[in-house]
PDB file of C-alpha atoms in Angstrom:
ATOM      1  CA  MET A  41     122.122 214.056 160.206  1.00 52.00           C
ATOM      2  CA  GLY A  42     118.339 215.135 159.623  1.00 76.00           C
ATOM      3  CA  ASP A  43     116.302 217.307 161.480  1.00 92.00           C
ATOM      4  CA  GLU A  44     115.965 217.021 165.332  1.00 97.00           C
ATOM      5  CA  VAL A  45     112.168 217.760 166.400  1.00 98.00           C
ATOM      6  CA  ILE A  46     110.943 217.667 169.854  1.00 98.00           C
ATOM      7  CA  LEU A  47     107.459 218.617 170.919  1.00 98.00           C
ATOM      8  CA  LEU A  48     107.002 219.676 174.667  1.00 98.00           C
ATOM      9  CA  ASN A  49     103.270 218.938 175.129  1.00 97.00           C
ATOM     10  CA  PHE A  50     100.513 217.542 177.535  1.00 96.00           C
ATOM     11  CA  TRP A  51      98.357 215.129 175.921  1.00 93.00           C
ATOM     12  CA  LEU A  52      94.958 216.745 176.858  1.00 90.00           C
ATOM     13  CA  SER A  53      96.183 220.230 175.194  1.00 93.00           C
ATOM     14  CA  PRO A  54      94.120 221.214 172.496  1.00 93.00           C
ATOM     15  CA  TYR A  55      97.109 223.787 171.650  1.00 96.00           C
ATOM     16  CA  GLY A  56      99.371 220.728 171.639  1.00 97.00           C
ATOM     17  CA  ILE A  57      97.032 218.773 169.320  1.00 97.00           C
ATOM     18  CA  ARG A  58      97.107 221.711 166.622  1.00 98.00           C
ATOM     19  CA  VAL A  59     101.118 221.074 166.247  1.00 98.00           C
ATOM     20  CA  ARG A  60     100.945 217.584 166.255  1.00 98.00           C
ATOM     21  CA  ILE A  61      98.332 217.581 163.538  1.00 98.00           C
ATOM     22  CA  ALA A  62     100.668 219.976 161.468  1.00 98.00           C
ATOM     23  CA  LEU A  63     103.699 217.657 161.920  1.00 98.00           C
ATOM     24  CA  GLU A  64     101.726 214.762 160.755  1.00 98.00           C
ATOM     25  CA  GLU A  65     100.355 216.554 157.968  1.00 97.00           C
ATOM     26  CA  LYS A  66     103.978 217.228 156.734  1.00 97.00           C
ATOM     27  CA  GLY A  67     104.967 213.465 157.476  1.00 97.00           C
ATOM     28  CA  ILE A  68     107.532 214.868 160.082  1.00 97.00           C
ATOM     29  CA  LYS A  69     109.297 212.447 162.423  1.00 97.00           C
ATOM     30  CA  TYR A  70     109.118 214.101 166.045  1.00 98.00           C
ATOM     31  CA  GLU A  71     109.461 213.132 169.464  1.00 98.00           C
ATOM     32  CA  ASN A  72     106.513 213.993 171.610  1.00 97.00           C
ATOM     33  CA  ARG A  73     107.541 214.697 175.411  1.00 97.00           C
ATOM     34  CA  GLU A  74     104.887 214.863 178.087  1.00 96.00           C
ATOM     35  CA  GLU A  75     105.024 217.795 180.546  1.00 97.00           C
ATOM     36  CA  ASP A  76     103.800 217.363 184.091  1.00 93.00           C
ATOM     37  CA  PHE A  77     102.016 220.876 185.025  1.00 87.00           C
ATOM     38  CA  SER A  78     102.667 220.264 188.640  1.00 91.00           C
ATOM     39  CA  LYS A  79     106.595 220.057 187.928  1.00 94.00           C
ATOM     40  CA  LYS A  80     107.828 221.611 184.596  1.00 96.00           C
ATOM     41  CA  SER A  81     110.923 220.335 183.332  1.00 97.00           C
ATOM     42  CA  PRO A  82     114.016 222.356 183.296  1.00 97.00           C
ATOM     43  CA  LEU A  83     113.800 221.962 179.580  1.00 98.00           C
ATOM     44  CA  LEU A  84     110.528 223.579 179.232  1.00 98.00           C
ATOM     45  CA  LEU A  85     111.408 226.514 181.704  1.00 97.00           C
ATOM     46  CA  GLN A  86     114.526 226.907 179.640  1.00 98.00           C
ATOM     47  CA  MET A  87     112.960 226.770 176.018  1.00 98.00           C
ATOM     48  CA  ASN A  88     109.878 228.985 177.145  1.00 98.00           C
ATOM     49  CA  PRO A  89     111.223 231.324 179.914  1.00 97.00           C
ATOM     50  CA  VAL A  90     108.795 233.784 179.226  1.00 97.00           C
ATOM     51  CA  HIS A  91     105.002 231.961 179.621  1.00 97.00           C
ATOM     52  CA  LYS A  92     106.779 228.605 180.915  1.00 96.00           C
ATOM     53  CA  LYS A  93     104.198 226.615 179.100  1.00 96.00           C
ATOM     54  CA  ILE A  94     103.109 224.094 176.511  1.00 97.00           C
ATOM     55  CA  PRO A  95     103.360 223.657 173.494  1.00 98.00           C
ATOM     56  CA  VAL A  96     106.896 224.454 172.639  1.00 98.00           C
ATOM     57  CA  LEU A  97     108.211 222.992 169.292  1.00 98.00           C
ATOM     58  CA  ILE A  98     112.146 222.586 169.271  1.00 98.00           C
ATOM     59  CA  HIS A  99     113.809 222.198 166.141  1.00 98.00           C
ATOM     60  CA  ASN A 100     117.528 221.648 165.961  1.00 98.00           C
ATOM     61  CA  GLY A 101     117.658 222.772 169.570  1.00 98.00           C
ATOM     62  CA  LYS A 102     115.758 226.274 168.842  1.00 98.00           C
ATOM     63  CA  PRO A 103     112.439 226.752 170.407  1.00 98.00           C
ATOM     64  CA  ILE A 104     109.200 228.050 168.851  1.00 98.00           C
ATOM     65  CA  CYS A 105     106.352 228.875 171.162  1.00 98.00           C
ATOM     66  CA  GLU A 106     102.635 229.356 170.769  1.00 97.00           C
ATOM     67  CA  SER A 107     100.808 226.855 168.978  1.00 98.00           C
ATOM     68  CA  LEU A 108      99.582 228.949 165.775  1.00 98.00           C
ATOM     69  CA  ILE A 109     103.148 230.382 165.377  1.00 98.00           C
ATOM     70  CA  ALA A 110     104.572 226.617 165.645  1.00 98.00           C
ATOM     71  CA  VAL A 111     102.189 225.424 162.867  1.00 98.00           C
ATOM     72  CA  GLU A 112     103.006 228.471 160.648  1.00 98.00           C
ATOM     73  CA  TYR A 113     106.633 227.690 161.167  1.00 98.00           C
ATOM     74  CA  ILE A 114     106.082 223.963 160.339  1.00 98.00           C
ATOM     75  CA  ASP A 115     104.417 225.326 157.221  1.00 98.00           C
ATOM     76  CA  GLU A 116     107.270 227.544 156.028  1.00 97.00           C
ATOM     77  CA  VAL A 117     110.137 225.104 156.792  1.00 97.00           C
ATOM     78  CA  TRP A 118     108.454 222.118 155.352  1.00 97.00           C
ATOM     79  CA  ASN A 119     106.954 223.604 152.500  1.00 95.00           C
ATOM     80  CA  GLU A 120     107.387 220.629 150.250  1.00 92.00           C
ATOM     81  CA  GLN A 121     104.207 219.206 150.845  1.00 90.00           C
ATOM     82  CA  SER A 122     100.569 219.731 152.294  1.00 95.00           C
ATOM     83  CA  PRO A 123     100.510 223.378 152.412  1.00 97.00           C
ATOM     84  CA  LEU A 124      98.762 224.633 155.219  1.00 98.00           C
ATOM     85  CA  LEU A 125      98.450 228.259 154.205  1.00 98.00           C
ATOM     86  CA  PRO A 126      97.372 229.537 150.779  1.00 96.00           C
ATOM     87  CA  SER A 127      99.945 231.032 148.354  1.00 95.00           C
ATOM     88  CA  ASN A 128      98.005 233.887 147.905  1.00 96.00           C
ATOM     89  CA  PRO A 129      98.654 236.832 149.954  1.00 97.00           C
ATOM     90  CA  TYR A 130      95.152 238.014 150.455  1.00 97.00           C
ATOM     91  CA  GLN A 131      94.041 234.305 151.165  1.00 96.00           C
ATOM     92  CA  ARG A 132      96.788 234.003 153.640  1.00 97.00           C
ATOM     93  CA  ALA A 133      95.874 237.136 155.452  1.00 97.00           C
ATOM     94  CA  GLN A 134      92.400 235.866 155.594  1.00 97.00           C
ATOM     95  CA  ALA A 135      93.554 232.385 157.070  1.00 97.00           C
ATOM     96  CA  ARG A 136      95.484 234.333 159.756  1.00 98.00           C
ATOM     97  CA  PHE A 137      92.488 236.453 160.749  1.00 98.00           C
ATOM     98  CA  TRP A 138      90.197 233.652 161.340  1.00 98.00           C
ATOM     99  CA  ALA A 139      92.580 231.376 162.936  1.00 98.00           C
ATOM    100  CA  ASN A 140      93.370 234.238 165.235  1.00 97.00           C
ATOM    101  CA  TYR A 141      89.690 234.642 165.885  1.00 97.00           C
ATOM    102  CA  VAL A 142      89.376 230.913 166.653  1.00 96.00           C
ATOM    103  CA  ASP A 143      92.678 231.631 169.012  1.00 94.00           C
ATOM    104  CA  THR A 144      90.906 234.404 170.701  1.00 93.00           C
ATOM    105  CA  GLU A 145      87.180 234.515 170.754  1.00 95.00           C
ATOM    106  CA  VAL A 146      86.331 231.013 170.430  1.00 93.00           C
ATOM    107  CA  TYR A 147      88.966 229.551 172.676  1.00 91.00           C
ATOM    108  CA  LYS A 148      88.069 232.054 175.303  1.00 91.00           C
ATOM    109  CA  ARG A 149      84.772 231.221 175.515  1.00 91.00           C
ATOM    110  CA  ALA A 150      85.186 227.746 175.647  1.00 87.00           C
ATOM    111  CA  MET A 151      87.371 228.024 178.497  1.00 87.00           C
ATOM    112  CA  ARG A 152      84.966 230.037 180.473  1.00 89.00           C
ATOM    113  CA  PHE A 153      82.499 227.166 179.457  1.00 85.00           C
ATOM    114  CA  TRP A 154      84.746 224.270 180.897  1.00 82.00           C
ATOM    115  CA  THR A 155      85.903 226.310 183.981  1.00 85.00           C
ATOM    116  CA  THR A 156      82.649 228.330 185.313  1.00 87.00           C
ATOM    117  CA  GLU A 157      79.352 227.166 186.659  1.00 89.00           C
ATOM    118  CA  GLY A 158      75.706 228.196 186.797  1.00 91.00           C
ATOM    119  CA  GLU A 159      74.629 231.551 184.786  1.00 94.00           C
ATOM    120  CA  GLU A 160      78.287 232.347 183.826  1.00 93.00           C
ATOM    121  CA  ARG A 161      78.714 228.885 182.201  1.00 87.00           C
ATOM    122  CA  GLU A 162      75.251 229.109 180.405  1.00 89.00           C
ATOM    123  CA  ALA A 163      76.379 232.595 178.989  1.00 92.00           C
ATOM    124  CA  ALA A 164      79.773 231.413 177.634  1.00 89.00           C
ATOM    125  CA  GLY A 165      77.949 228.406 176.058  1.00 88.00           C
ATOM    126  CA  GLN A 166      75.809 230.704 174.302  1.00 91.00           C
ATOM    127  CA  GLU A 167      78.617 233.010 173.245  1.00 94.00           C
ATOM    128  CA  PHE A 168      80.483 229.934 171.779  1.00 90.00           C
ATOM    129  CA  LEU A 169      77.602 228.914 169.979  1.00 91.00           C
ATOM    130  CA  GLU A 170      77.498 232.208 168.267  1.00 94.00           C
ATOM    131  CA  CYS A 171      81.023 231.789 167.285  1.00 94.00           C
ATOM    132  CA  LEU A 172      80.388 228.461 165.739  1.00 92.00           C
ATOM    133  CA  LYS A 173      77.255 230.327 163.849  1.00 94.00           C
ATOM    134  CA  LEU A 174      79.892 232.709 162.456  1.00 96.00           C
ATOM    135  CA  LEU A 175      82.325 230.242 161.608  1.00 96.00           C
ATOM    136  CA  GLU A 176      79.895 227.982 159.830  1.00 95.00           C
ATOM    137  CA  GLU A 177      78.748 230.961 157.548  1.00 96.00           C
ATOM    138  CA  GLN A 178      82.325 231.605 156.846  1.00 96.00           C
ATOM    139  CA  LEU A 179      82.891 227.771 155.801  1.00 97.00           C
ATOM    140  CA  GLY A 180      79.951 228.078 153.641  1.00 95.00           C
ATOM    141  CA  ASP A 181      79.627 224.917 151.433  1.00 96.00           C
ATOM    142  CA  GLU A 182      83.424 224.632 151.232  1.00 97.00           C
ATOM    143  CA  LEU A 183      85.048 221.102 152.324  1.00 97.00           C
ATOM    144  CA  TYR A 184      87.504 223.120 154.520  1.00 98.00           C
ATOM    145  CA  PHE A 185      88.025 226.560 155.815  1.00 96.00           C
ATOM    146  CA  GLY A 186      90.823 226.301 153.215  1.00 88.00           C
ATOM    147  CA  GLY A 187      88.340 225.474 150.292  1.00 94.00           C
ATOM    148  CA  ASN A 188      89.380 222.028 148.910  1.00 95.00           C
ATOM    149  CA  ASN A 189      92.639 221.544 151.065  1.00 95.00           C
ATOM    150  CA  PHE A 190      92.804 221.341 154.724  1.00 97.00           C
ATOM    151  CA  GLY A 191      94.657 224.182 156.201  1.00 98.00           C
ATOM    152  CA  PHE A 192      95.472 226.578 158.699  1.00 98.00           C
ATOM    153  CA  VAL A 193      92.126 227.434 160.043  1.00 98.00           C
ATOM    154  CA  ASP A 194      90.950 224.083 160.254  1.00 98.00           C
ATOM    155  CA  VAL A 195      94.207 223.132 162.376  1.00 98.00           C
ATOM    156  CA  ALA A 196      93.470 225.859 164.510  1.00 97.00           C
ATOM    157  CA  LEU A 197      89.760 224.962 165.186  1.00 96.00           C
ATOM    158  CA  VAL A 198      89.611 220.916 164.789  1.00 95.00           C
ATOM    159  CA  PRO A 199      90.969 220.202 168.262  1.00 92.00           C
ATOM    160  CA  LEU A 200      88.566 222.124 170.428  1.00 87.00           C
ATOM    161  CA  PHE A 201      85.600 221.509 168.093  1.00 83.00           C
ATOM    162  CA  CYS A 202      86.055 217.799 168.339  1.00 78.00           C
ATOM    163  CA  TYR A 203      86.353 217.871 172.353  1.00 76.00           C
ATOM    164  CA  PHE A 204      82.931 219.426 172.190  1.00 73.00           C
ATOM    165  CA  TYR A 205      81.255 217.621 169.424  1.00 66.00           C
ATOM    166  CA  THR A 206      83.119 214.257 168.396  1.00 57.00           C
ATOM    167  CA  PHE A 207      83.500 213.050 171.970  1.00 50.00           C
ATOM    168  CA  SER A 208      80.328 214.377 173.247  1.00 56.00           C
ATOM    169  CA  LEU A 209      81.753 215.632 176.355  1.00 55.00           C
ATOM    170  CA  TYR A 210      78.563 217.795 177.178  1.00 59.00           C
ATOM    171  CA  GLY A 211      75.927 215.711 175.515  1.00 58.00           C
ATOM    172  CA  ASN A 212      74.220 217.499 172.519  1.00 68.00           C
ATOM    173  CA  PHE A 213      75.418 220.896 173.208  1.00 76.00           C
ATOM    174  CA  ILE A 214      76.331 221.419 169.421  1.00 83.00           C
ATOM    175  CA  SER A 215      73.163 220.343 167.462  1.00 84.00           C
ATOM    176  CA  GLU A 216      73.600 218.719 164.323  1.00 85.00           C
ATOM    177  CA  ALA A 217      70.340 220.204 162.862  1.00 89.00           C
ATOM    178  CA  GLN A 218      71.547 223.782 163.810  1.00 90.00           C
ATOM    179  CA  TYR A 219      75.158 223.179 162.744  1.00 90.00           C
ATOM    180  CA  PRO A 220      75.085 220.780 159.796  1.00 93.00           C
ATOM    181  CA  LYS A 221      77.956 222.177 157.707  1.00 94.00           C
ATOM    182  CA  ILE A 222      80.484 222.490 160.519  1.00 92.00           C
ATOM    183  CA  ILE A 223      79.471 219.110 161.766  1.00 91.00           C
ATOM    184  CA  SER A 224      80.004 217.529 158.377  1.00 93.00           C
ATOM    185  CA  TRP A 225      83.464 219.482 158.385  1.00 95.00           C
ATOM    186  CA  ALA A 226      84.175 218.113 161.852  1.00 91.00           C
ATOM    187  CA  LYS A 227      83.749 214.371 160.658  1.00 91.00           C
ATOM    188  CA  ARG A 228      85.615 215.048 157.371  1.00 94.00           C
ATOM    189  CA  CYS A 229      88.726 216.207 159.407  1.00 94.00           C
ATOM    190  CA  THR A 230      88.377 213.469 162.102  1.00 91.00           C
ATOM    191  CA  GLN A 231      88.766 210.840 159.239  1.00 94.00           C
ATOM    192  CA  ARG A 232      92.154 212.453 158.494  1.00 96.00           C
ATOM    193  CA  GLU A 233      95.105 210.410 159.566  1.00 97.00           C
ATOM    194  CA  SER A 234      96.910 213.216 160.853  1.00 97.00           C
ATOM    195  CA  VAL A 235      93.870 214.104 162.987  1.00 95.00           C
ATOM    196  CA  PHE A 236      92.891 211.032 164.433  1.00 92.00           C
ATOM    197  CA  LYS A 237      96.613 210.091 165.216  1.00 94.00           C
ATOM    198  CA  SER A 238      97.094 213.162 167.258  1.00 95.00           C
ATOM    199  CA  PHE A 239      93.990 212.996 169.397  1.00 90.00           C
ATOM    200  CA  PRO A 240      94.176 211.033 172.669  1.00 87.00           C
ATOM    201  CA  GLN A 241      91.882 208.077 173.248  1.00 82.00           C
ATOM    202  CA  GLU A 242      88.440 208.989 173.976  1.00 77.00           C
ATOM    203  CA  GLN A 243      87.796 207.130 177.031  1.00 78.00           C
ATOM    204  CA  ARG A 244      90.979 208.500 178.556  1.00 82.00           C
ATOM    205  CA  VAL A 245      89.538 211.946 177.640  1.00 79.00           C
ATOM    206  CA  LYS A 246      86.230 211.345 179.278  1.00 75.00           C
ATOM    207  CA  GLU A 247      87.831 209.719 182.349  1.00 80.00           C
ATOM    208  CA  HIS A 248      90.058 212.845 182.936  1.00 74.00           C
ATOM    209  CA  VAL A 249      86.936 215.168 182.465  1.00 70.00           C
ATOM    210  CA  SER A 250      84.627 212.993 185.030  1.00 70.00           C
ATOM    211  CA  GLN A 251      87.575 213.070 187.435  1.00 73.00           C
ATOM    212  CA  LYS A 252      87.660 216.867 187.384  1.00 65.00           C
ATOM    213  CA  ARG A 253      84.057 217.290 187.941  1.00 58.00           C
ATOM    214  CA  ASN A 254      84.023 214.759 190.829  1.00 63.00           C
ATOM    215  CA  LYS A 255      87.097 216.811 192.394  1.00 62.00           C
ATOM    216  CA  GLY A 256      84.987 220.008 191.610  1.00 54.00           C
TER     217      GLY A 256
END
Protein backbone atom coordinates (compact mmCIF):
# COMPACT_ATOMS: atom_id res chain seq x y z
CA MET A 1 0.00 0.00 0.00
CA GLY A 2 1.16 3.51 -0.80
CA ASP A 3 1.02 6.62 1.33
CA GLU A 4 -2.37 8.09 2.17
CA VAL A 5 -2.16 11.87 1.87
CA ILE A 6 -5.11 14.14 2.65
CA LEU A 7 -5.15 17.93 2.70
CA LEU A 8 -7.85 19.68 4.73
CA ASN A 9 -8.15 22.97 2.93
CA PHE A 10 -10.24 25.93 1.79
CA TRP A 11 -10.07 26.71 -1.92
CA LEU A 12 -9.20 30.41 -1.49
CA SER A 13 -6.58 30.05 1.23
CA PRO A 14 -3.07 31.15 0.18
CA TYR A 15 -1.77 28.97 3.03
CA GLY A 16 -3.48 25.92 1.57
CA ILE A 17 -2.18 26.78 -1.90
CA ARG A 18 1.37 26.62 -0.52
CA VAL A 19 0.87 23.02 0.56
CA ARG A 20 -0.76 22.09 -2.73
CA ILE A 21 2.17 23.56 -4.68
CA ALA A 22 4.65 21.54 -2.61
CA LEU A 23 2.66 18.33 -3.15
CA GLU A 24 2.44 19.01 -6.89
CA GLU A 25 6.17 19.78 -7.12
CA LYS A 26 6.87 16.35 -5.62
CA GLY A 27 4.30 14.59 -7.78
CA ILE A 28 2.44 13.26 -4.73
CA LYS A 29 -1.08 11.93 -5.13
CA TYR A 30 -3.36 13.41 -2.49
CA GLU A 31 -6.99 14.08 -1.66
CA ASN A 32 -7.95 17.74 -1.27
CA ARG A 33 -10.90 18.01 1.16
CA GLU A 34 -12.68 21.33 1.31
CA GLU A 35 -13.61 22.65 4.74
CA ASP A 36 -16.59 24.86 5.58
CA PHE A 37 -15.51 27.62 7.97
CA SER A 38 -19.05 27.98 9.30
CA LYS A 39 -19.22 24.29 10.20
CA LYS A 40 -15.80 22.77 10.75
CA SER A 41 -15.62 19.03 10.21
CA PRO A 42 -15.01 16.61 13.08
CA LEU A 43 -11.85 15.50 11.26
CA LEU A 44 -10.44 19.06 11.25
CA LEU A 45 -11.20 19.50 14.95
CA GLN A 46 -9.59 16.13 15.67
CA MET A 47 -6.49 16.77 13.56
CA ASN A 48 -5.90 20.37 14.62
CA PRO A 49 -7.41 20.68 18.12
CA VAL A 50 -5.15 23.62 19.05
CA HIS A 51 -5.92 26.15 16.30
CA LYS A 52 -8.87 24.40 14.61
CA LYS A 53 -7.93 25.82 11.21
CA ILE A 54 -6.71 24.81 7.78
CA PRO A 55 -4.52 23.75 6.15
CA VAL A 56 -3.83 20.41 7.77
CA LEU A 57 -1.76 17.82 5.95
CA ILE A 58 -2.64 14.28 7.01
CA HIS A 59 -0.02 11.66 6.13
CA ASN A 60 -1.03 8.09 6.90
CA GLY A 61 -3.38 9.32 9.61
CA LYS A 62 -0.90 11.72 11.25
CA PRO A 63 -1.57 15.49 11.10
CA ILE A 64 0.94 18.20 10.22
CA CYS A 65 -0.40 21.69 10.93
CA GLU A 66 0.74 25.16 9.75
CA SER A 67 1.51 25.62 6.07
CA LEU A 68 5.28 26.21 6.16
CA ILE A 69 5.78 23.31 8.56
CA ALA A 70 3.75 21.12 6.18
CA VAL A 71 5.81 22.28 3.18
CA GLU A 72 9.04 21.50 5.00
CA TYR A 73 7.67 18.10 6.06
CA ILE A 74 6.79 17.30 2.44
CA ASP A 75 10.30 18.26 1.36
CA GLU A 76 11.90 16.03 4.00
CA VAL A 77 9.69 12.97 3.50
CA TRP A 78 9.64 13.00 -0.32
CA ASN A 79 13.24 14.08 -0.80
CA GLU A 80 14.04 12.16 -3.99
CA GLN A 81 13.00 14.94 -6.38
CA SER A 82 12.43 18.70 -6.63
CA PRO A 83 14.13 19.75 -3.37
CA LEU A 84 12.56 22.89 -1.95
CA LEU A 85 15.20 23.61 0.70
CA PRO A 86 18.92 23.76 -0.16
CA SER A 87 21.30 21.13 1.19
CA ASN A 88 23.78 23.75 2.43
CA PRO A 89 23.00 24.51 6.13
CA TYR A 90 23.57 28.28 5.81
CA GLN A 91 21.46 28.58 2.66
CA ARG A 92 18.76 26.48 4.32
CA ALA A 93 18.76 28.81 7.34
CA GLN A 94 18.47 31.83 5.03
CA ALA A 95 15.54 30.27 3.19
CA ARG A 96 13.77 29.65 6.50
CA PHE A 97 14.44 33.24 7.58
CA TRP A 98 12.91 34.75 4.45
CA ALA A 99 9.98 32.34 4.42
CA ASN A 100 9.28 33.36 8.01
CA TYR A 101 9.53 37.04 6.96
CA VAL A 102 6.93 36.38 4.27
CA ASP A 103 4.75 34.47 6.74
CA THR A 104 4.80 37.21 9.37
CA GLU A 105 5.59 40.63 7.97
CA VAL A 106 4.24 40.33 4.42
CA TYR A 107 1.09 38.32 5.12
CA LYS A 108 0.26 40.45 8.17
CA ARG A 109 0.24 43.62 6.08
CA ALA A 110 -1.68 41.96 3.28
CA MET A 111 -4.39 40.82 5.69
CA ARG A 112 -4.65 44.33 7.13
CA PHE A 113 -4.96 45.69 3.60
CA TRP A 114 -7.75 43.22 2.82
CA THR A 115 -9.73 43.74 6.02
CA THR A 116 -9.53 47.49 6.73
CA GLU A 117 -10.66 50.71 5.08
CA GLY A 118 -9.53 54.31 4.73
CA GLU A 119 -6.25 55.50 6.17
CA GLU A 120 -5.48 52.19 7.89
CA ARG A 121 -5.86 50.33 4.61
CA GLU A 122 -3.70 52.88 2.80
CA ALA A 123 -0.97 52.57 5.44
CA ALA A 124 -1.07 48.76 5.27
CA GLY A 125 -0.78 48.92 1.49
CA GLN A 126 2.27 51.18 1.70
CA GLU A 127 3.91 48.86 4.25
CA PHE A 128 3.17 45.89 2.00
CA LEU A 129 4.92 47.60 -0.91
CA GLU A 130 7.92 48.36 1.32
CA CYS A 131 8.13 44.64 2.10
CA LEU A 132 8.05 43.89 -1.62
CA LYS A 133 10.90 46.32 -2.21
CA LEU A 134 13.00 44.45 0.34
CA LEU A 135 12.10 41.11 -1.24
CA GLU A 136 12.96 42.45 -4.68
CA GLU A 137 16.41 43.39 -3.39
CA GLN A 138 16.79 39.91 -1.92
CA LEU A 139 15.75 38.29 -5.21
CA GLY A 140 18.24 40.34 -7.21
CA ASP A 141 18.89 38.90 -10.67
CA GLU A 142 18.12 35.32 -9.70
CA LEU A 143 15.38 33.29 -11.38
CA TYR A 144 13.91 32.29 -8.03
CA PHE A 145 14.55 33.06 -4.37
CA GLY A 146 16.33 29.70 -4.33
CA GLY A 147 18.65 30.76 -7.16
CA ASN A 148 18.10 28.65 -10.29
CA ASN A 149 15.72 26.34 -8.42
CA PHE A 150 12.12 26.98 -7.40
CA GLY A 151 12.16 26.58 -3.63
CA PHE A 152 10.86 27.19 -0.12
CA VAL A 153 10.63 31.00 -0.22
CA ASP A 154 8.97 30.92 -3.64
CA VAL A 155 6.32 28.51 -2.32
CA ALA A 156 5.75 30.79 0.69
CA LEU A 157 5.28 34.00 -1.30
CA VAL A 158 3.75 33.13 -4.65
CA PRO A 159 0.12 32.45 -3.54
CA LEU A 160 -0.25 35.83 -1.85
CA PHE A 161 1.63 37.80 -4.48
CA CYS A 162 -0.41 36.34 -7.32
CA TYR A 163 -3.68 37.36 -5.70
CA PHE A 164 -2.45 40.94 -5.74
CA TYR A 165 -0.72 41.00 -9.10
CA THR A 166 -1.68 38.17 -11.45
CA PHE A 167 -5.40 38.38 -10.69
CA SER A 168 -5.28 42.21 -10.52
CA LEU A 169 -7.73 42.21 -7.61
CA TYR A 170 -6.68 45.74 -6.68
CA GLY A 171 -5.99 47.27 -10.09
CA ASN A 172 -2.39 48.30 -10.68
CA PHE A 173 -1.56 48.25 -6.98
CA ILE A 174 1.83 46.66 -7.76
CA SER A 175 3.54 48.65 -10.52
CA GLU A 176 5.62 46.69 -13.01
CA ALA A 177 7.81 49.75 -13.49
CA GLN A 178 8.63 49.88 -9.77
CA TYR A 179 8.96 46.13 -9.14
CA PRO A 180 10.17 44.63 -12.43
CA LYS A 181 12.22 41.80 -10.95
CA ILE A 182 9.62 40.41 -8.58
CA ILE A 183 6.91 40.69 -11.25
CA SER A 184 9.11 38.75 -13.69
CA TRP A 185 9.58 36.21 -10.90
CA ALA A 186 5.81 35.94 -10.41
CA LYS A 187 5.21 35.37 -14.13
CA ARG A 188 7.91 32.69 -14.12
CA CYS A 189 6.33 30.97 -11.12
CA THR A 190 2.82 30.95 -12.56
CA GLN A 191 4.08 29.15 -15.66
CA ARG A 192 5.05 26.20 -13.49
CA GLU A 193 2.53 23.38 -13.64
CA SER A 194 2.64 22.96 -9.85
CA VAL A 195 1.59 26.59 -9.36
CA PHE A 196 -1.17 27.02 -11.93
CA LYS A 197 -2.69 23.64 -11.02
CA SER A 198 -2.89 24.72 -7.37
CA PHE A 199 -4.59 28.08 -7.96
CA PRO A 200 -8.36 28.50 -8.07
CA GLN A 201 -9.97 29.85 -11.23
CA GLU A 202 -9.46 33.60 -11.57
CA GLN A 203 -13.15 34.31 -12.21
CA ARG A 204 -14.21 32.41 -9.09
CA VAL A 205 -11.76 34.43 -6.98
CA LYS A 206 -12.95 37.74 -8.42
CA GLU A 207 -16.61 36.83 -7.86
CA HIS A 208 -15.84 35.89 -4.24
CA VAL A 209 -13.98 39.17 -3.61
CA SER A 210 -16.76 41.16 -5.27
CA GLN A 211 -19.43 39.50 -3.12
CA LYS A 212 -17.46 40.25 0.05
CA ARG A 213 -17.09 43.89 -0.96
CA ASN A 214 -20.80 44.18 -1.68
CA LYS A 215 -21.66 42.66 1.70
CA GLY A 216 -19.26 45.10 3.36
